[in-house]
Coordinates of N, CA and C in Angstrom, one line a residue:
X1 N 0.8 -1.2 0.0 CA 0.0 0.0 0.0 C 0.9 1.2 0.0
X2 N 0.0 2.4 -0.5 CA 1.0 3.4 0.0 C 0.4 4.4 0.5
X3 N 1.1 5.6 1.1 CA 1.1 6.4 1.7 C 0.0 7.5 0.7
X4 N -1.2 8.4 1.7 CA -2.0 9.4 1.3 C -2.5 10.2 2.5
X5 N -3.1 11.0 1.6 CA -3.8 12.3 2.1 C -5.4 11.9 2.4
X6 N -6.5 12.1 3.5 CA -6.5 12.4 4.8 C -5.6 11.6 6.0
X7 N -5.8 10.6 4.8 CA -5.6 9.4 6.2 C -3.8 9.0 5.6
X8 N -3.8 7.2 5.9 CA -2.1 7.2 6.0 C -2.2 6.0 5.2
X9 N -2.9 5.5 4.7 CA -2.6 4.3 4.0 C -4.1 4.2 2.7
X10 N -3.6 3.7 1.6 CA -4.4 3.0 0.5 C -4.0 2.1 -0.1
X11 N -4.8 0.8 -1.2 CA -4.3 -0.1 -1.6 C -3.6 0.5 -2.8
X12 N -3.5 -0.9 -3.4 CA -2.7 -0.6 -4.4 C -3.2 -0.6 -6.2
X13 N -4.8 -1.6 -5.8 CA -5.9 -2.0 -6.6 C -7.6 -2.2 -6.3
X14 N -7.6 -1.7 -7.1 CA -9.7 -1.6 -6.8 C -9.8 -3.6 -6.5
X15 N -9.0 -3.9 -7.7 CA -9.8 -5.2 -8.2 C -9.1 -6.2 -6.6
X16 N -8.6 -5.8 -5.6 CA -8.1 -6.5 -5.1 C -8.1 -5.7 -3.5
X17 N -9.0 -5.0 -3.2 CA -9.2 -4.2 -2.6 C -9.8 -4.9 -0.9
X18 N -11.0 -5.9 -1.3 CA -11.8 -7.0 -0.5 C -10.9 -8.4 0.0
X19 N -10.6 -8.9 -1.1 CA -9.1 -9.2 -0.5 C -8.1 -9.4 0.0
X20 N -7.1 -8.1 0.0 CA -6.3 -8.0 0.8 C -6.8 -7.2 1.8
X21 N -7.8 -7.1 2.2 CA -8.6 -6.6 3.5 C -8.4 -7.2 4.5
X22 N -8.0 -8.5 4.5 CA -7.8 -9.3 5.6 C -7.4 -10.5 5.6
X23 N -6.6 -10.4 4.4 CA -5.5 -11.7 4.0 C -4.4 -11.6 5.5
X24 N -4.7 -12.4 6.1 CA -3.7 -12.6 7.1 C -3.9 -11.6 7.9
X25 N -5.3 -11.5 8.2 CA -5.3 -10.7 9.5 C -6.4 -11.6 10.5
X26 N -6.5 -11.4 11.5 CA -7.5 -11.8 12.5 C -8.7 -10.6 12.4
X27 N -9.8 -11.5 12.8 CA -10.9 -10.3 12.8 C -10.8 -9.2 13.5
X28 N -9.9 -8.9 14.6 CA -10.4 -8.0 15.4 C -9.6 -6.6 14.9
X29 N -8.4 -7.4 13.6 CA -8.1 -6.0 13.6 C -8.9 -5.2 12.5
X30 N -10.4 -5.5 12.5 CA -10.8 -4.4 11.1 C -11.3 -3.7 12.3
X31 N -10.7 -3.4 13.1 CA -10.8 -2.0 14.3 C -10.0 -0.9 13.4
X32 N -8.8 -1.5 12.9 CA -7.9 -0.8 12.3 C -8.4 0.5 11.0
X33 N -9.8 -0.1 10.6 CA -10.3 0.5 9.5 C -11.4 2.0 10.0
X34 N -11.3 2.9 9.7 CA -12.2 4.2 10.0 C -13.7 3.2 9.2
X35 N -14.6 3.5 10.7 CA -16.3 3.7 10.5 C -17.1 4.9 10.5
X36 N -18.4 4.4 10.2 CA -18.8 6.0 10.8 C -18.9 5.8 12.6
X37 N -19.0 6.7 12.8 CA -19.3 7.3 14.7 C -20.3 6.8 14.4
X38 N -20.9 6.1 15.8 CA -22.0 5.8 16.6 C -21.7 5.5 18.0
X39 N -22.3 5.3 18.8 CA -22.9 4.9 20.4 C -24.0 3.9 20.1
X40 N -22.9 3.1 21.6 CA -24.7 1.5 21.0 C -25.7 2.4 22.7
X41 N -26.8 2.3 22.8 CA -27.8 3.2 23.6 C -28.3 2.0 24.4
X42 N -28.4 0.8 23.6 CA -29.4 -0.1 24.2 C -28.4 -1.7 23.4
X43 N -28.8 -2.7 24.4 CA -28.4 -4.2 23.8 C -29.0 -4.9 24.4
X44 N -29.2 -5.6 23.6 CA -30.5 -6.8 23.6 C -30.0 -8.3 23.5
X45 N -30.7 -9.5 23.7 CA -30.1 -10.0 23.4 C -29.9 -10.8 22.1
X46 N -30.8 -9.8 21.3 CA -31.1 -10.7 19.8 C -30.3 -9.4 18.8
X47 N -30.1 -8.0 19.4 CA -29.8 -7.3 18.6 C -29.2 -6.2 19.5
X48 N -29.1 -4.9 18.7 CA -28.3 -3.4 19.6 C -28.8 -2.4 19.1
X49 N -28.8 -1.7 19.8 CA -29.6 -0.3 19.1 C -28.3 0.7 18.9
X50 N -28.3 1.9 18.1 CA -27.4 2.4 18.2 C -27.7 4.0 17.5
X51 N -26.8 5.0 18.0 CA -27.0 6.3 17.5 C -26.0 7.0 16.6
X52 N -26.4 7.0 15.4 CA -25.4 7.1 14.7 C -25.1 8.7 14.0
X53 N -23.6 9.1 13.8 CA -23.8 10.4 13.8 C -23.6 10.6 11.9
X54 N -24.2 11.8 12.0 CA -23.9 12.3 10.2 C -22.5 11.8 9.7
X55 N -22.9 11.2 8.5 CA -21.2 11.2 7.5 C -22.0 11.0 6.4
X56 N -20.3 10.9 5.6 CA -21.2 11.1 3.7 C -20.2 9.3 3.5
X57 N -21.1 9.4 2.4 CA -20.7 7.7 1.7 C -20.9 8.3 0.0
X58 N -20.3 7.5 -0.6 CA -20.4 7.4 -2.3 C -21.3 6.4 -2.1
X59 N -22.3 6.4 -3.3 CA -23.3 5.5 -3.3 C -23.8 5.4 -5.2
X60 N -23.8 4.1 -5.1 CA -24.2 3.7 -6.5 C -25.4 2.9 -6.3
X61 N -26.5 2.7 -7.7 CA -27.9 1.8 -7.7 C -27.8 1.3 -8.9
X62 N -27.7 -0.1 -8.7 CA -27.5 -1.3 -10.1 C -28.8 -2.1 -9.7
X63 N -28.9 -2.2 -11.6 CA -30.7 -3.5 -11.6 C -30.0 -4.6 -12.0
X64 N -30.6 -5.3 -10.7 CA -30.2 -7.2 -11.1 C -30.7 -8.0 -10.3
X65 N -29.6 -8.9 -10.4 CA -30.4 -9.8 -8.7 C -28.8 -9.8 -7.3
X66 N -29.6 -10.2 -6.4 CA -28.7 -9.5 -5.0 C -27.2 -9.7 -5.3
X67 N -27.0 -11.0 -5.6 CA -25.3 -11.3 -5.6 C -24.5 -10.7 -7.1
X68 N -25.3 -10.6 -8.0 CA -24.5 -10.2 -9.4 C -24.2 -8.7 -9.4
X69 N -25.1 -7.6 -8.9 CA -25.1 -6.7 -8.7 C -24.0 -6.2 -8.2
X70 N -23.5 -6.9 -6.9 CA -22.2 -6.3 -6.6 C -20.8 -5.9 -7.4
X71 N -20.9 -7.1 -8.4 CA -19.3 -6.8 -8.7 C -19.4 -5.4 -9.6
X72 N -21.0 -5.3 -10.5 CA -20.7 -3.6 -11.2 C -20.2 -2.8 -10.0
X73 N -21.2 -2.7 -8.8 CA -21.6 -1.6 -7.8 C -20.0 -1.4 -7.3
X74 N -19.4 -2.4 -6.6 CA -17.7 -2.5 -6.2 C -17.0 -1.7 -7.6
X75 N -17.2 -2.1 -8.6 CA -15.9 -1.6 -9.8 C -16.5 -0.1 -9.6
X76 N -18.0 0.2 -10.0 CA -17.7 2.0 -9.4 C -17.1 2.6 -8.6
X77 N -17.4 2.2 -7.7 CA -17.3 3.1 -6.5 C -15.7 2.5 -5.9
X78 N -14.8 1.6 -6.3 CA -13.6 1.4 -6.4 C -13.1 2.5 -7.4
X79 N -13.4 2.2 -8.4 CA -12.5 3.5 -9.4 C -12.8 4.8 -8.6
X80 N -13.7 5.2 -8.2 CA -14.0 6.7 -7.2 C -12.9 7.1 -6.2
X81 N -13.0 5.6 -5.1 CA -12.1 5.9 -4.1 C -10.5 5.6 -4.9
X82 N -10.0 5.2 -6.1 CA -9.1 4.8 -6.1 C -8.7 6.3 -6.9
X83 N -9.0 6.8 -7.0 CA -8.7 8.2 -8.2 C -9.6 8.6 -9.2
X84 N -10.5 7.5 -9.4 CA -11.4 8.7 -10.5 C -12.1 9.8 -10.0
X85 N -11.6 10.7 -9.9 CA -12.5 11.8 -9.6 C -12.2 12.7 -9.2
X86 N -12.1 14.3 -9.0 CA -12.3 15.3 -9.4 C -11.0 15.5 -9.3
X87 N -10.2 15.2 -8.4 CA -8.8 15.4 -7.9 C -8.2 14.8 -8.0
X88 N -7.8 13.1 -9.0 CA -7.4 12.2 -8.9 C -6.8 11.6 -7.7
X89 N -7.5 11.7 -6.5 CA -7.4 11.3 -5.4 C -7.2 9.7 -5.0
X90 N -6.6 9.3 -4.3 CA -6.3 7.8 -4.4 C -7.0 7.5 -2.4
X91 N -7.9 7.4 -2.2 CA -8.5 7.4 -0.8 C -8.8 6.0 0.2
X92 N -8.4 6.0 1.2 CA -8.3 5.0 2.4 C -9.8 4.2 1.7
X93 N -9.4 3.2 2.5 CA -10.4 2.3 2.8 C -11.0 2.2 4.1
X94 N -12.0 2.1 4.1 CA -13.2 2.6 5.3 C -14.2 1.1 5.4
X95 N -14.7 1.0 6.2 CA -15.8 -0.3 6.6 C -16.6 0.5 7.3
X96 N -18.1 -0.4 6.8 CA -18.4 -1.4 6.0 C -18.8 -0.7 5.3
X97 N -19.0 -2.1 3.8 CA -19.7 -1.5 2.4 C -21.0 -1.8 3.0
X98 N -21.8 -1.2 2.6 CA -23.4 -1.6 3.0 C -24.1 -1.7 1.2
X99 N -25.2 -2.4 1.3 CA -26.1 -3.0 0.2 C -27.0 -2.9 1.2
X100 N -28.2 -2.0 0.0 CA -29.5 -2.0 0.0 C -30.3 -2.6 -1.0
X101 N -30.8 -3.8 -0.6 CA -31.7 -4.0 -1.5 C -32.9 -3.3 -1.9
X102 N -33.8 -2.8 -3.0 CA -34.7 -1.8 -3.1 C -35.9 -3.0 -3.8
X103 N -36.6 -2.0 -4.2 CA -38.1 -2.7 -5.0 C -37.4 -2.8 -6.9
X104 N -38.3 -3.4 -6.8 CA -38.2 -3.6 -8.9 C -36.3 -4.0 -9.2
X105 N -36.1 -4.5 -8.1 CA -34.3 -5.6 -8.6 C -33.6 -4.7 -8.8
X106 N -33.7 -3.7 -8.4 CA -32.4 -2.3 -7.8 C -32.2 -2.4 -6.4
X107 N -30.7 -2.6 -6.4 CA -29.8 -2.4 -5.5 C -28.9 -1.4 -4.9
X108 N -28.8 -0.5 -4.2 CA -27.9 0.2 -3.8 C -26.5 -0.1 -2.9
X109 N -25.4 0.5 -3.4 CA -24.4 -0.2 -2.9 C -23.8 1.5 -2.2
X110 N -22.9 1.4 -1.1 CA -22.3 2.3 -0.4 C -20.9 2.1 0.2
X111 N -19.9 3.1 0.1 CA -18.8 3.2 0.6 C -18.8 4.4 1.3
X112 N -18.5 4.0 2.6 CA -18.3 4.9 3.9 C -16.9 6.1 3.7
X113 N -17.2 7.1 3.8 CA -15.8 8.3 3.7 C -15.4 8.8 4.7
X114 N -14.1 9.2 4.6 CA -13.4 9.1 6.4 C -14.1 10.7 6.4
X115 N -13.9 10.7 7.3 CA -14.2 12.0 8.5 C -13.8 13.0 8.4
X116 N -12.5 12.7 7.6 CA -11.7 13.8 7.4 C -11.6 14.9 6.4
X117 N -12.9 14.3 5.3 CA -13.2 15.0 4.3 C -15.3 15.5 4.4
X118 N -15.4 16.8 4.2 CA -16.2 17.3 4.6 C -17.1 17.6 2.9
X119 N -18.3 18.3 2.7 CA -19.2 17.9 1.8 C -18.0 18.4 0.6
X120 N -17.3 19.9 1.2 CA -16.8 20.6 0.5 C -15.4 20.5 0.1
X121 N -14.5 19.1 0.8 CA -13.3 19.1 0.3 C -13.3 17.6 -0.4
X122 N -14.5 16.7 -0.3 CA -14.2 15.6 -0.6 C -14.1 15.7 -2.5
X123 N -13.2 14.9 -3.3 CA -13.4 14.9 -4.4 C -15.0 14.6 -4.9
X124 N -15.6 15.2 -6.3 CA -16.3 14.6 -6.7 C -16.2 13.9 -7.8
X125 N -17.0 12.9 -8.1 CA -16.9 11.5 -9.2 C -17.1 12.0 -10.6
X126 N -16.5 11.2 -11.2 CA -16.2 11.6 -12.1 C -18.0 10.4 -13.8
X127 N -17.7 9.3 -12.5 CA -18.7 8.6 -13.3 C -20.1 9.3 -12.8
X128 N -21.5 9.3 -13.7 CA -22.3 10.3 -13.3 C -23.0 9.3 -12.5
X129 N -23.0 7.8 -12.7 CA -23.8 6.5 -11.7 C -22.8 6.4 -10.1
X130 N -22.3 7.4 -9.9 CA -22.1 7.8 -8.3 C -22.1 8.7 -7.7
X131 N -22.9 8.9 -6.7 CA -23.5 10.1 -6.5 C -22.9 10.0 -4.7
X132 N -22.1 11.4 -4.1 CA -22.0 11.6 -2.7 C -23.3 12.1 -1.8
X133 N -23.0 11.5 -1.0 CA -24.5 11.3 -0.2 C -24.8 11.6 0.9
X134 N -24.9 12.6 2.0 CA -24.6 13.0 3.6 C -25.7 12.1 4.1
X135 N -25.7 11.1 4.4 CA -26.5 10.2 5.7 C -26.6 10.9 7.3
X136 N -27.6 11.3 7.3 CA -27.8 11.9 8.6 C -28.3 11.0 9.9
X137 N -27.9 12.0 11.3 CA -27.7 11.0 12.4 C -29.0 10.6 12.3
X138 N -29.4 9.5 13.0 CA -30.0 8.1 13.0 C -29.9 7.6 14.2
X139 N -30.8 7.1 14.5 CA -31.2 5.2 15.9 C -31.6 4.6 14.6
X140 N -30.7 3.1 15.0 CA -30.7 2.1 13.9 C -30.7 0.9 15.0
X141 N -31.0 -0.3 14.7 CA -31.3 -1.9 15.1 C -30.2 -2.3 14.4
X142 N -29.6 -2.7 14.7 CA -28.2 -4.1 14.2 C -28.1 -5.3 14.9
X143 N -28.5 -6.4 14.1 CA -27.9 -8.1 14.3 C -27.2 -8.4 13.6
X144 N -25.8 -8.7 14.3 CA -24.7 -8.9 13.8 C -24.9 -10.6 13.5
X145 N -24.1 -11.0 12.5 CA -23.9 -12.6 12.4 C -23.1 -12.7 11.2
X146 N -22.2 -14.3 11.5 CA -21.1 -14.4 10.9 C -21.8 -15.4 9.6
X147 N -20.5 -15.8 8.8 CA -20.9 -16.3 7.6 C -21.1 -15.8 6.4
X148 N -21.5 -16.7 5.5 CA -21.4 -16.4 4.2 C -22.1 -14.6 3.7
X149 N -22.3 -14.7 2.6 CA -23.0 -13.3 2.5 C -24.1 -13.5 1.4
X150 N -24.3 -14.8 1.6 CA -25.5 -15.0 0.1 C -26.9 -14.1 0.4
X151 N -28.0 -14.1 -0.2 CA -29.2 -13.6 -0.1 C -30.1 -14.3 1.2
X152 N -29.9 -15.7 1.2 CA -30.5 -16.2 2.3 C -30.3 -16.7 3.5
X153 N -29.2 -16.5 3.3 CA -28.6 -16.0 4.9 C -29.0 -14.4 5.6
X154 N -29.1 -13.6 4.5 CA -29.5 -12.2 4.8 C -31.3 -11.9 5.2
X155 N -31.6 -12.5 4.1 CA -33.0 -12.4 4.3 C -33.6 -13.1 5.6
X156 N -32.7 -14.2 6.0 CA -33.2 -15.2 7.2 C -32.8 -14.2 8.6
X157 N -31.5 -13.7 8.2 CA -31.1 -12.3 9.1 C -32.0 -11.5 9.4
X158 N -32.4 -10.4 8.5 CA -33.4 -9.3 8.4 C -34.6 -9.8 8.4
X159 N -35.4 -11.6 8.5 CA -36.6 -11.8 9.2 C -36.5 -11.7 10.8
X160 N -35.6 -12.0 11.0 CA -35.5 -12.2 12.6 C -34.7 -10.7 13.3
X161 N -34.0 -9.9 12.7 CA -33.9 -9.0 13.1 C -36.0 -7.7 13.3
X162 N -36.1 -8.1 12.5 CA -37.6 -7.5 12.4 C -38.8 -8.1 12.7
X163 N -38.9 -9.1 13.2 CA -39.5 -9.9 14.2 C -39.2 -9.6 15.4
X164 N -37.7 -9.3 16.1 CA -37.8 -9.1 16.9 C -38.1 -7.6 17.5
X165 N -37.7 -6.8 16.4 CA -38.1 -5.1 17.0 C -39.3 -5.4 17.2
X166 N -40.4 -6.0 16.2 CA -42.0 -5.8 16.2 C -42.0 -6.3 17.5
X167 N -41.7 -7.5 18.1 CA -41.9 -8.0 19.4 C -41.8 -7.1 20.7
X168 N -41.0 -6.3 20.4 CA -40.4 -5.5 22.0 C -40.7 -4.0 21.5
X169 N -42.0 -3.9 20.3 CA -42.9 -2.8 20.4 C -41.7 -1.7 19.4
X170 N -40.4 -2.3 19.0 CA -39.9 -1.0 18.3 C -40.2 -0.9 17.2
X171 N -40.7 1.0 16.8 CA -41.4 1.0 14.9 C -39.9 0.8 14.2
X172 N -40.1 0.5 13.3 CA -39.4 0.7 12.0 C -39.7 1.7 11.0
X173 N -38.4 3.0 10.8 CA -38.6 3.7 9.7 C -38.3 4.0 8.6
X174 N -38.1 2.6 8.1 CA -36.9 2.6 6.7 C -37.0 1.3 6.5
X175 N -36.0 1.2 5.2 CA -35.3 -0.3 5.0 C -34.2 -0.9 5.9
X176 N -34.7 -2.3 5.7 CA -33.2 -2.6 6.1 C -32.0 -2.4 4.9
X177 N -30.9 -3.1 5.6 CA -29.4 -2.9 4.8 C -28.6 -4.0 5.3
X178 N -27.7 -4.5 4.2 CA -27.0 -5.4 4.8 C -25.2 -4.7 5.2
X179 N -24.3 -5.2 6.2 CA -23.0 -4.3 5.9 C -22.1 -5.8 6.2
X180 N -21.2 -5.3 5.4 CA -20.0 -6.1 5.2 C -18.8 -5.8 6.2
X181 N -18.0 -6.1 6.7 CA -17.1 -5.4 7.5 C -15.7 -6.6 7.0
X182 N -15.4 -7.8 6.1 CA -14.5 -8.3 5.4 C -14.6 -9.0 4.3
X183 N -13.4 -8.9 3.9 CA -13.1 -9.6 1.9 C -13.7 -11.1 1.8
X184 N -13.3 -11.3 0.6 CA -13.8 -12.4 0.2 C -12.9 -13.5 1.3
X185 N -11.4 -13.4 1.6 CA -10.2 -14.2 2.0 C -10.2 -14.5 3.4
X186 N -11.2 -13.9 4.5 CA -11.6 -14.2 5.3 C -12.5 -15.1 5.5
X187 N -11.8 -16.4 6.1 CA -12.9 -17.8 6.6 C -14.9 -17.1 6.9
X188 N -15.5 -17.9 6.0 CA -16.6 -17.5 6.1 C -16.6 -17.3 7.8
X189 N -17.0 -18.4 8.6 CA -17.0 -18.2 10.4 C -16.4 -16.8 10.8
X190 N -15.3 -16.7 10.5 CA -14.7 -15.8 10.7 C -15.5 -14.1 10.5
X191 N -15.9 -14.2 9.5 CA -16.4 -12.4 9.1 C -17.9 -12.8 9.7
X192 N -17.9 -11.1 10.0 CA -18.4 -10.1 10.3 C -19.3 -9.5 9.1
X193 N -20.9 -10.0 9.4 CA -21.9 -9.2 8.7 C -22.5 -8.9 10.1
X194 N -23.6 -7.6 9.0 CA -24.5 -7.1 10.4 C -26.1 -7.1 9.3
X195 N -26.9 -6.6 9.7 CA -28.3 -6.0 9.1 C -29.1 -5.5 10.0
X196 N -29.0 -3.8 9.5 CA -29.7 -3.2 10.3 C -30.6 -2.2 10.0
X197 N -31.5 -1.6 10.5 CA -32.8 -1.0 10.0 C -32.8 0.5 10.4
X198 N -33.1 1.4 9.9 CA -33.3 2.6 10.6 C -35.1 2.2 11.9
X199 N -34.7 2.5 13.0 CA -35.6 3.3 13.8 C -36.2 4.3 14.7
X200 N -37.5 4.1 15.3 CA -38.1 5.2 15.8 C -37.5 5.1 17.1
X201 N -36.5 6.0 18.1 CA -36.3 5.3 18.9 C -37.1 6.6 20.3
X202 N -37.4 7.6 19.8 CA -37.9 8.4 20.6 C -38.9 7.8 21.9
X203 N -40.1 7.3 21.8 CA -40.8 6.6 22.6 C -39.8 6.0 23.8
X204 N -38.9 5.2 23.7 CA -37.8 4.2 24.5 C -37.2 5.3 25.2
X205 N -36.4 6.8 24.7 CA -35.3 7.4 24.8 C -36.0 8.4 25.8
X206 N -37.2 8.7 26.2 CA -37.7 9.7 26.7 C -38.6 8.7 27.9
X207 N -38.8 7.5 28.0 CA -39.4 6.6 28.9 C -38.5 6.7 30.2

């Protein structure tokens, strides 16, 4: 990798980006990687609630089906962080990528931007199918669980993550989202997914 501007390190390739993420590392060090800020508020034993503060992400939307979608959505928004764009900027890698599934077989895909770059200094893209995006703070629901990353593992996720809010009375104001937090080279057991939902958390936070 080499040496950049906000942060201190980038790869060396888009196409290789997911895998050397954690070729020979243990899970705990994707501490190592900038997230966005949050606070967990509440923990449960099926899931966690959390408060999450404003940041911007690059975000791209591909029509297909859940798994094929990725590899377009990754080669955008890779060429973005790797230099295409306004400033030929070559930019850190950040966790997690999050996927949104949508209606009508569009997918949204997201890469998290360090902190260090604000609405006004961050490069803009140069492809017009990526668009910067300010995600504002939020209470969100996260169940975390390990394993593969197919569709039905996720969907079995985000039935029971949303089963359980309905149970313990919490609304739901959004979709869910899946996030990734390691590469392909990471032992399935091993990685770190989550799926989490935006919610209402006012009712609980004023009780």
């Amino acid at each position: 990798y080499r040496a950049t501007q906000p942060g201190s390190h980038t790869w060396d390739s888009p196409d290789m980006l997911l895998i050397r993420l954690t070729r020979g590392r243990r899970i705990d060090h994707m501490s190592h990687y900038e997230q966005p800020d949050y606070s967990t508020v509440a923990s449960h034993p099926d899931y966690e609630i959390r408060l999450y503060q404003p940041y911007l992400v690059a975000e791209t939307t591909v029509r297909g089906d859940f798994r094929s979608t990725g590899n377009t959505a990754f080669r955008r928004l890779a060429r973005f962080t790797f230099g295409r764009n306004s400033e030929g900027l070559r930019m850190n890698m950040t966790i997690p990528v999050t996927h949104h599934p949508m209606k009508e077989g569009l997918h949204k895909y997201r890469f998290v931007m360090e902190r260090a770059y604000s609405e006004d200094s961050l490069p803009r893209p140069l492809d017009d199918a990526v668009a910067i995006v300010r995600v504002p703070a939020g209470y969100f629901a996260a169940l975390s669980y390990r394993g593969g990353r197919n569709e039905r593992r996720y969907r079995r996720s985000e039935a029971a993550l949303l089963a359980s809010l309905e149970r313990d009375g919490i609304a739901v104001v959004g979709e869910p989202a899946a996030a990734v937090y390691n590469g392909p080279a990471t032992p399935p057991l091993l990685r770190r997914n989550e799926v989490s939902v935006p919610i209402d958390w006012s009712a609980q936070s004023t009780a």
